[in-house]
Amino acid sequence: MAHIVILGAGYAGLGTARKLAKIAPADTKIDLIDRNTKHVESIELYQVAAGSADADKISFDIRGVLPNNVNFIQANVSKIDYENKTVEFSDHDDMTYDYVVVGLGFRSENFGMEGADQYSYKLQDIPTAEKIYEVINSNIRNYKQSQDPNDLNIVVCGAGFTGIELLGELIDTAKILKAKYDVPEINITSVEMAPQILPMFDSELAKYAVDFLSKNGIKIMTSAKIKKIEPNAVVYTKGDSEEEQRIYANSIIWTVGVSGSDVIKDSGFEARRNRITVTDYLNVEDHPELYVIGDDSASMDPQSNRPLPTTGQLALAQAEVAAENIVADLKKQPQKKFVYKSKGTIASLGPSHGIAEITKPHLKLKGSMAALAKRFSFEQVLYEVGGIKGLQKK
């Protein structure tokens, strides 16, 4: 009887578990392990950070959506001893495996930036998302007493997907809190090092996003390289200039980038930003029984020779192939190479606006149509990770 251990119940782990439950031999033991009892739709965390959704809206109980032949264990992974095929935990007995699938998710990356951990609020899970809204709400409420203009200033560091979707959601949040606490205008600024935002989109769609955010009061600063974070300021240089400038705010949110789980580093894997380069079959070259997918995986794009960007869509596609390849190996059958074909890219700009570029058929959507596409995409992901039960819980 083969023992398959899946580490992490995010998109990658749940997707693998559900696929293995369907195709693995009947006597296979499948253990899914996560430190939490709830699966979090991490692509929707920005809503919790903006106060437009509570945690229950973007999460569901893991056990409630698992097939009967998958065993769930709540435990905190501390290390993978890949030489001895053992997983070590901080709160559970060690566990041996025949195959292990690593999908432990991401953490916010500060890139060694001075003051980032101390003076800004990172967005990486439900507690940090809830903290961000608590800080924004508290500062704006406090303005009447403090008369500190920085209480009304919000800075979002980084204009990747997370940053942009958070900015879009904050448009309505600012209006609601302004009226609730009867304060002057709330100022929201995006600070981004790149010369333009959303380069992965068609230029027309990216321009629509910039125009929409700008028209709704968001100040977008590009070519602004952050140098450090101070207690109430982001210090940056603009363009080629070395002159330091400051933008002041009491709510500073950090969405600059992510890396894989620190378990990767702690286990001694050769990795960059806690992402392990995998083979075309999604396993590790010298340890073919060890599969790495999702945010912990560097799966190479043959065209650019760079790692594919980590998304929920990619994680679910990897989960499907990883499960199939494990079963193929169990049955002594040929494995298949992972070939990624993106279904498209969607960015939310608030509850009723967005931009979307769909692959097949090739469509470019903006405004409310893109928002509908985002909603459909979210429900499709819910179905893939939670099945009918997952959809029903939402």
Short mmCIF file of C-alpha atoms in Angstrom, two decimals:
data_model
loop_
_atom_site.label_atom_id
_atom_site.label_comp_id
_atom_site.label_asym_id
_atom_site.label_seq_id
_atom_site.Cartn_x
_atom_site.Cartn_y
_atom_site.Cartn_z
CA MET A 1 0.00 0.00 0.00
CA ALA A 2 1.47 3.33 -1.07
CA HIS A 3 1.40 6.28 1.32
CA ILE A 4 0.97 9.70 -0.31
CA VAL A 5 1.42 12.76 1.91
CA ILE A 6 0.18 16.14 0.68
CA LEU A 7 1.54 19.15 2.52
CA GLY A 8 -0.73 22.20 2.41
CA ALA A 9 -4.45 22.50 1.71
CA GLY A 10 -4.36 25.51 -0.57
CA TYR A 11 -5.25 25.35 -4.26
CA ALA A 12 -2.34 23.02 -5.01
CA GLY A 13 -2.87 20.61 -2.11
CA LEU A 14 -6.65 20.37 -2.26
CA GLY A 15 -6.56 20.01 -6.04
CA THR A 16 -4.08 17.13 -5.75
CA ALA A 17 -6.05 15.41 -2.98
CA ARG A 18 -9.33 15.55 -4.89
CA LYS A 19 -7.72 14.23 -8.08
CA LEU A 20 -5.90 11.41 -6.29
CA ALA A 21 -9.13 10.41 -4.55
CA LYS A 22 -10.61 9.71 -7.98
CA ILE A 23 -7.72 7.94 -9.72
CA ALA A 24 -5.42 6.37 -7.10
CA PRO A 25 -5.59 2.58 -6.49
CA ALA A 26 -8.14 1.68 -3.83
CA ASP A 27 -5.54 0.65 -1.25
CA THR A 28 -3.61 3.95 -1.45
CA LYS A 29 -3.31 5.90 1.79
CA ILE A 30 -3.75 9.65 1.17
CA ASP A 31 -3.02 12.13 3.96
CA LEU A 32 -3.65 15.85 3.49
CA ILE A 33 -1.92 18.02 6.09
CA ASP A 34 -2.38 21.69 6.91
CA ARG A 35 -1.79 23.81 10.01
CA ASN A 36 -5.28 25.28 9.63
CA THR A 37 -8.65 23.56 9.50
CA LYS A 38 -9.99 25.98 6.87
CA HIS A 39 -9.05 26.47 3.24
CA VAL A 40 -8.66 30.15 2.35
CA GLU A 41 -9.37 31.50 -1.11
CA SER A 42 -6.18 33.56 -1.10
CA ILE A 43 -7.05 35.28 -4.39
CA GLU A 44 -9.82 37.06 -2.45
CA LEU A 45 -7.79 38.19 0.57
CA TYR A 46 -7.79 41.77 -0.67
CA GLN A 47 -11.53 41.95 0.08
CA VAL A 48 -10.94 41.15 3.75
CA ALA A 49 -8.13 43.74 3.86
CA ALA A 50 -10.51 46.36 2.46
CA GLY A 51 -13.30 45.40 4.85
CA SER A 52 -15.70 44.44 2.07
CA ALA A 53 -15.79 40.74 3.04
CA ASP A 54 -15.33 38.80 6.25
CA ALA A 55 -13.16 35.73 6.62
CA ASP A 56 -16.06 33.27 6.32
CA LYS A 57 -16.87 34.53 2.83
CA ILE A 58 -13.50 33.45 1.46
CA SER A 59 -12.90 30.26 3.45
CA PHE A 60 -14.46 26.88 4.16
CA ASP A 61 -13.79 23.84 6.34
CA ILE A 62 -11.28 21.49 4.72
CA ARG A 63 -12.74 18.29 6.13
CA GLY A 64 -16.18 19.22 4.82
CA VAL A 65 -15.12 19.03 1.16
CA LEU A 66 -12.74 16.06 1.23
CA PRO A 67 -13.65 12.71 -0.34
CA ASN A 68 -13.94 9.83 2.12
CA ASN A 69 -10.66 8.24 1.00
CA VAL A 70 -8.59 11.32 1.94
CA ASN A 71 -7.54 11.70 5.57
CA PHE A 72 -7.06 15.24 6.90
CA ILE A 73 -4.51 15.95 9.65
CA GLN A 74 -4.09 19.34 11.28
CA ALA A 75 -0.38 19.77 11.92
CA ASN A 76 2.39 22.31 11.41
CA VAL A 77 5.18 21.18 9.07
CA SER A 78 8.67 22.11 10.26
CA LYS A 79 10.96 20.17 7.91
CA ILE A 80 11.04 17.65 5.05
CA ASP A 81 13.81 15.06 5.40
CA TYR A 82 13.83 14.08 1.74
CA GLU A 83 16.80 11.71 2.13
CA ASN A 84 14.84 9.56 4.57
CA LYS A 85 11.38 10.26 3.12
CA THR A 86 10.14 11.75 6.36
CA VAL A 87 8.12 14.84 7.24
CA GLU A 88 8.80 16.46 10.61
CA PHE A 89 6.23 18.50 12.51
CA SER A 90 6.32 20.88 15.46
CA ASP A 91 3.10 19.46 16.92
CA HIS A 92 2.76 15.92 15.52
CA ASP A 93 4.77 12.73 15.29
CA ASP A 94 7.12 12.40 12.29
CA MET A 95 5.55 10.80 9.25
CA THR A 96 7.15 8.69 6.53
CA TYR A 97 5.94 8.64 2.94
CA ASP A 98 6.29 6.91 -0.40
CA TYR A 99 5.35 10.09 -2.27
CA VAL A 100 5.08 13.63 -0.97
CA VAL A 101 3.44 16.63 -2.63
CA VAL A 102 4.67 19.99 -1.34
CA GLY A 103 2.15 22.80 -1.70
CA LEU A 104 2.71 24.83 1.46
CA GLY A 105 1.83 28.17 -0.07
CA PHE A 106 3.47 31.58 0.10
CA ARG A 107 4.62 34.20 2.54
CA SER A 108 5.08 37.92 2.05
CA GLU A 109 8.61 38.82 0.94
CA ASN A 110 10.28 41.98 2.25
CA PHE A 111 13.45 41.66 0.10
CA GLY A 112 15.47 42.84 3.10
CA MET A 113 13.80 46.25 2.98
CA GLU A 114 14.59 48.31 6.05
CA GLY A 115 11.49 48.95 8.14
CA ALA A 116 9.13 46.84 6.00
CA ASP A 117 8.34 44.35 8.76
CA GLN A 118 8.19 46.95 11.53
CA TYR A 119 6.28 49.81 9.91
CA SER A 120 4.07 48.33 7.19
CA TYR A 121 1.31 45.74 7.16
CA LYS A 122 1.73 42.71 4.92
CA LEU A 123 -1.12 40.91 3.21
CA GLN A 124 -0.60 37.14 3.25
CA ASP A 125 -3.41 35.45 5.20
CA ILE A 126 -6.68 36.14 7.00
CA PRO A 127 -5.14 37.50 10.25
CA THR A 128 -2.92 39.95 8.34
CA ALA A 129 -5.83 40.95 6.07
CA GLU A 130 -8.04 41.61 9.08
CA LYS A 131 -5.24 43.62 10.69
CA ILE A 132 -4.95 45.85 7.62
CA TYR A 133 -8.63 46.79 7.74
CA GLU A 134 -8.46 47.28 11.50
CA VAL A 135 -5.56 49.75 11.05
CA ILE A 136 -7.22 51.67 8.21
CA ASN A 137 -10.53 51.90 10.06
CA SER A 138 -8.88 52.88 13.34
CA ASN A 139 -6.74 55.62 11.79
CA ILE A 140 -9.64 57.20 9.92
CA ARG A 141 -11.86 57.02 13.01
CA ASN A 142 -9.07 58.61 15.03
CA TYR A 143 -8.70 61.64 12.73
CA LYS A 144 -11.40 63.70 14.45
CA GLN A 145 -9.41 63.53 17.68
CA SER A 146 -5.84 63.56 16.33
CA GLN A 147 -6.24 66.03 13.47
CA ASP A 148 -3.24 64.20 11.99
CA PRO A 149 -3.55 64.33 8.16
CA ASN A 150 -1.56 61.09 7.96
CA ASP A 151 -4.51 59.27 9.55
CA LEU A 152 -6.35 59.91 6.27
CA ASN A 153 -3.47 58.72 4.08
CA ILE A 154 -3.16 55.11 2.84
CA VAL A 155 -0.13 53.92 0.86
CA VAL A 156 -0.07 50.57 -0.95
CA CYS A 157 3.49 49.46 -1.71
CA GLY A 158 3.60 47.39 -4.90
CA ALA A 159 1.24 47.38 -7.87
CA GLY A 160 1.17 43.72 -8.80
CA PHE A 161 -2.10 41.80 -8.88
CA THR A 162 -2.62 41.94 -5.12
CA GLY A 163 -1.82 45.63 -4.88
CA ILE A 164 -4.04 46.61 -7.81
CA GLU A 165 -7.01 44.55 -6.63
CA LEU A 166 -6.67 45.99 -3.14
CA LEU A 167 -6.56 49.54 -4.56
CA GLY A 168 -9.73 48.90 -6.53
CA GLU A 169 -11.51 47.57 -3.47
CA LEU A 170 -10.36 50.50 -1.32
CA ILE A 171 -12.22 52.97 -3.56
CA ASP A 172 -15.56 52.02 -2.00
CA THR A 173 -14.02 51.46 1.44
CA ALA A 174 -12.75 55.05 1.48
CA LYS A 175 -16.19 56.40 0.56
CA ILE A 176 -17.89 54.35 3.26
CA LEU A 177 -15.42 55.31 6.00
CA LYS A 178 -15.41 58.98 4.95
CA ALA A 179 -19.18 59.14 5.40
CA LYS A 180 -19.19 57.00 8.54
CA TYR A 181 -16.67 59.15 10.43
CA ASP A 182 -17.45 62.47 8.69
CA VAL A 183 -13.82 63.20 7.78
CA PRO A 184 -12.17 65.06 4.87
CA GLU A 185 -11.00 63.27 1.73
CA ILE A 186 -9.12 60.01 2.21
CA ASN A 187 -5.96 59.82 0.09
CA ILE A 188 -4.82 56.50 -1.40
CA THR A 189 -1.45 56.19 -3.17
CA SER A 190 0.17 53.30 -5.01
CA VAL A 191 3.99 53.17 -5.06
CA GLU A 192 5.45 50.93 -7.77
CA MET A 193 9.06 50.49 -8.93
CA ALA A 194 8.19 49.42 -12.50
CA PRO A 195 7.58 52.07 -15.16
CA GLN A 196 4.05 50.78 -15.75
CA ILE A 197 1.48 48.65 -13.97
CA LEU A 198 -0.12 45.42 -15.20
CA PRO A 199 2.37 44.71 -18.03
CA MET A 200 0.91 41.21 -18.40
CA PHE A 201 -2.25 42.76 -19.91
CA ASP A 202 -2.93 44.20 -23.33
CA SER A 203 -1.88 47.88 -23.27
CA GLU A 204 -5.46 49.05 -23.85
CA LEU A 205 -6.70 47.10 -20.81
CA ALA A 206 -3.81 48.28 -18.64
CA LYS A 207 -4.58 51.88 -19.62
CA TYR A 208 -8.24 51.35 -18.73
CA ALA A 209 -7.19 50.13 -15.26
CA VAL A 210 -4.90 53.12 -14.69
CA ASP A 211 -7.56 55.57 -15.90
CA PHE A 212 -10.26 53.95 -13.77
CA LEU A 213 -8.19 54.02 -10.61
CA SER A 214 -7.03 57.58 -11.25
CA LYS A 215 -10.56 58.84 -11.90
CA ASN A 216 -11.60 57.30 -8.59
CA GLY A 217 -8.99 59.15 -6.59
CA ILE A 218 -6.12 56.66 -6.55
CA LYS A 219 -2.71 58.26 -7.10
CA ILE A 220 -0.43 55.87 -8.99
CA MET A 221 3.30 56.51 -8.73
CA THR A 222 5.41 54.40 -11.10
CA SER A 223 9.22 54.30 -11.44
CA ALA A 224 9.28 54.91 -7.68
CA LYS A 225 11.90 52.72 -6.01
CA ILE A 226 11.23 52.17 -2.31
CA LYS A 227 14.37 52.61 -0.21
CA LYS A 228 12.96 52.03 3.27
CA ILE A 229 9.84 52.28 5.38
CA GLU A 230 9.72 54.68 8.32
CA PRO A 231 7.11 54.76 11.12
CA ASN A 232 4.76 56.93 9.07
CA ALA A 233 6.43 57.30 5.68
CA VAL A 234 7.57 55.46 2.57
CA VAL A 235 11.00 56.66 1.47
CA TYR A 236 11.61 56.35 -2.27
CA THR A 237 13.62 57.66 -5.22
CA LYS A 238 12.03 58.58 -8.55
CA GLY A 239 13.38 57.40 -11.89
CA ASP A 240 17.16 57.75 -12.18
CA SER A 241 17.38 60.29 -9.37
CA GLU A 242 19.11 59.33 -6.12
CA GLU A 243 17.32 62.04 -4.18
CA GLU A 244 15.19 60.51 -1.43
CA GLN A 245 11.58 61.60 -1.18
CA ARG A 246 8.83 60.69 1.29
CA ILE A 247 5.16 60.05 1.11
CA TYR A 248 3.52 60.16 4.51
CA ALA A 249 0.78 57.86 5.80
CA ASN A 250 -0.24 56.07 8.99
CA SER A 251 -1.64 53.13 6.97
CA ILE A 252 1.19 51.56 4.93
CA ILE A 253 0.39 48.25 3.24
CA TRP A 254 3.08 45.97 1.81
CA THR A 255 2.19 43.94 -1.32
CA VAL A 256 5.57 44.06 -3.05
CA GLY A 257 6.11 40.34 -3.57
CA VAL A 258 5.94 36.81 -2.18
CA SER A 259 8.16 33.79 -1.76
CA GLY A 260 7.48 30.15 -1.05
CA SER A 261 7.20 28.60 2.40
CA ASP A 262 10.17 28.86 4.79
CA VAL A 263 9.90 25.07 5.19
CA ILE A 264 11.75 24.90 1.85
CA LYS A 265 14.73 26.81 3.28
CA ASP A 266 14.59 24.99 6.61
CA SER A 267 14.69 21.62 4.83
CA GLY A 268 17.90 22.47 2.98
CA PHE A 269 16.51 22.46 -0.53
CA GLU A 270 18.39 24.28 -3.28
CA ALA A 271 15.92 27.05 -4.04
CA ARG A 272 15.53 30.70 -4.90
CA ARG A 273 13.02 32.69 -2.83
CA ASN A 274 11.92 29.35 -1.36
CA ARG A 275 10.87 28.05 -4.78
CA ILE A 276 12.30 24.74 -5.97
CA THR A 277 12.99 24.25 -9.66
CA VAL A 278 11.10 21.13 -10.74
CA THR A 279 11.37 18.81 -13.73
CA ASP A 280 8.88 18.77 -16.60
CA TYR A 281 6.99 16.17 -14.54
CA LEU A 282 6.73 18.50 -11.50
CA ASN A 283 9.04 16.44 -9.28
CA VAL A 284 12.58 16.99 -8.03
CA GLU A 285 15.43 15.71 -10.22
CA ASP A 286 17.23 13.61 -7.59
CA HIS A 287 14.08 12.70 -5.66
CA PRO A 288 11.37 11.71 -8.16
CA GLU A 289 8.97 10.77 -5.35
CA LEU A 290 8.92 14.42 -4.23
CA TYR A 291 6.54 16.72 -6.13
CA VAL A 292 6.52 20.49 -5.62
CA ILE A 293 3.63 22.60 -6.91
CA GLY A 294 1.96 25.95 -6.36
CA ASP A 295 3.86 28.82 -4.71
CA ASP A 296 6.77 26.58 -3.67
CA SER A 297 7.45 25.46 -7.23
CA ALA A 298 9.55 27.05 -9.95
CA SER A 299 8.03 25.45 -13.03
CA MET A 300 9.90 26.74 -16.06
CA ASP A 301 8.24 28.36 -19.06
CA PRO A 302 10.03 26.87 -22.11
CA GLN A 303 9.47 30.05 -24.12
CA SER A 304 10.89 32.58 -21.66
CA ASN A 305 13.07 30.12 -19.70
CA ARG A 306 11.75 31.81 -16.57
CA PRO A 307 9.54 30.38 -13.81
CA LEU A 308 5.83 30.62 -14.54
CA PRO A 309 4.10 33.26 -12.37
CA THR A 310 2.47 31.60 -9.38
CA THR A 311 -1.32 31.85 -9.56
CA GLY A 312 -4.28 29.81 -8.36
CA GLN A 313 -4.89 28.76 -11.96
CA LEU A 314 -1.34 27.43 -12.30
CA ALA A 315 -1.51 25.60 -8.95
CA LEU A 316 -4.68 23.76 -9.95
CA ALA A 317 -3.23 22.79 -13.34
CA GLN A 318 -0.09 21.48 -11.61
CA ALA A 319 -2.17 19.56 -9.08
CA GLU A 320 -3.95 17.66 -11.85
CA VAL A 321 -0.70 16.56 -13.52
CA ALA A 322 1.15 15.81 -10.26
CA ALA A 323 -1.66 13.48 -9.17
CA GLU A 324 -1.73 11.76 -12.56
CA ASN A 325 2.05 11.28 -12.56
CA ILE A 326 2.08 9.78 -9.07
CA VAL A 327 -0.57 7.26 -10.08
CA ALA A 328 1.28 6.55 -13.36
CA ASP A 329 4.43 5.79 -11.34
CA LEU A 330 2.47 3.54 -8.99
CA LYS A 331 1.21 1.59 -11.99
CA LYS A 332 4.64 1.58 -13.69
CA GLN A 333 3.22 3.58 -16.59
CA PRO A 334 4.79 6.52 -18.47
CA GLN A 335 4.35 9.92 -16.87
CA LYS A 336 3.32 13.04 -18.78
CA LYS A 337 5.06 16.37 -19.01
CA PHE A 338 3.41 19.42 -17.56
CA VAL A 339 2.42 21.87 -20.28
CA TYR A 340 0.71 24.99 -19.03
CA LYS A 341 -1.93 26.73 -21.08
CA SER A 342 -3.34 29.79 -19.38
CA LYS A 343 -7.10 30.29 -19.64
CA GLY A 344 -6.63 34.03 -19.32
CA THR A 345 -5.90 36.79 -16.86
CA ILE A 346 -8.36 38.81 -14.79
CA ALA A 347 -7.83 41.70 -12.39
CA SER A 348 -10.57 43.11 -10.20
CA LEU A 349 -10.95 46.88 -9.83
CA GLY A 350 -13.57 46.77 -7.13
CA PRO A 351 -16.83 44.81 -6.84
CA SER A 352 -18.25 45.87 -10.23
CA HIS A 353 -15.23 46.73 -12.39
CA GLY A 354 -12.18 44.98 -13.73
CA ILE A 355 -10.13 44.01 -16.75
CA ALA A 356 -9.87 40.56 -18.31
CA GLU A 357 -8.09 38.92 -21.22
CA ILE A 358 -9.52 35.49 -22.00
CA THR A 359 -7.48 33.04 -24.10
CA LYS A 360 -10.11 30.89 -25.83
CA PRO A 361 -12.02 32.47 -27.40
CA HIS A 362 -9.72 35.47 -27.34
CA LEU A 363 -11.65 38.20 -25.57
CA LYS A 364 -10.72 41.51 -23.98
CA LEU A 365 -13.19 42.64 -21.33
CA LYS A 366 -13.37 45.68 -19.11
CA GLY A 367 -15.76 47.23 -16.63
CA SER A 368 -18.73 45.21 -15.44
CA MET A 369 -18.21 42.40 -17.98
CA ALA A 370 -14.73 41.77 -16.57
CA ALA A 371 -16.21 41.78 -13.05
CA LEU A 372 -18.67 39.08 -14.13
CA ALA A 373 -15.80 37.08 -15.62
CA LYS A 374 -13.94 37.39 -12.32
CA ARG A 375 -16.99 36.11 -10.43
CA PHE A 376 -17.34 33.15 -12.80
CA SER A 377 -13.61 32.40 -12.51
CA PHE A 378 -13.82 32.46 -8.70
CA GLU A 379 -16.75 30.03 -8.68
CA GLN A 380 -14.90 27.74 -11.10
CA VAL A 381 -11.90 27.69 -8.76
CA LEU A 382 -14.22 26.99 -5.82
CA TYR A 383 -15.62 23.99 -7.68
CA GLU A 384 -12.15 22.67 -8.54
CA VAL A 385 -10.88 22.84 -4.95
CA GLY A 386 -14.10 22.17 -3.06
CA GLY A 387 -16.44 20.44 -5.49
CA ILE A 388 -20.20 20.87 -5.17
CA LYS A 389 -19.86 21.06 -1.38
CA GLY A 390 -17.47 23.98 -1.70
CA LEU A 391 -19.84 25.86 -3.98
CA GLN A 392 -22.79 25.17 -1.71
CA LYS A 393 -20.93 26.57 1.29
CA LYS A 394 -20.52 29.86 -0.55
#
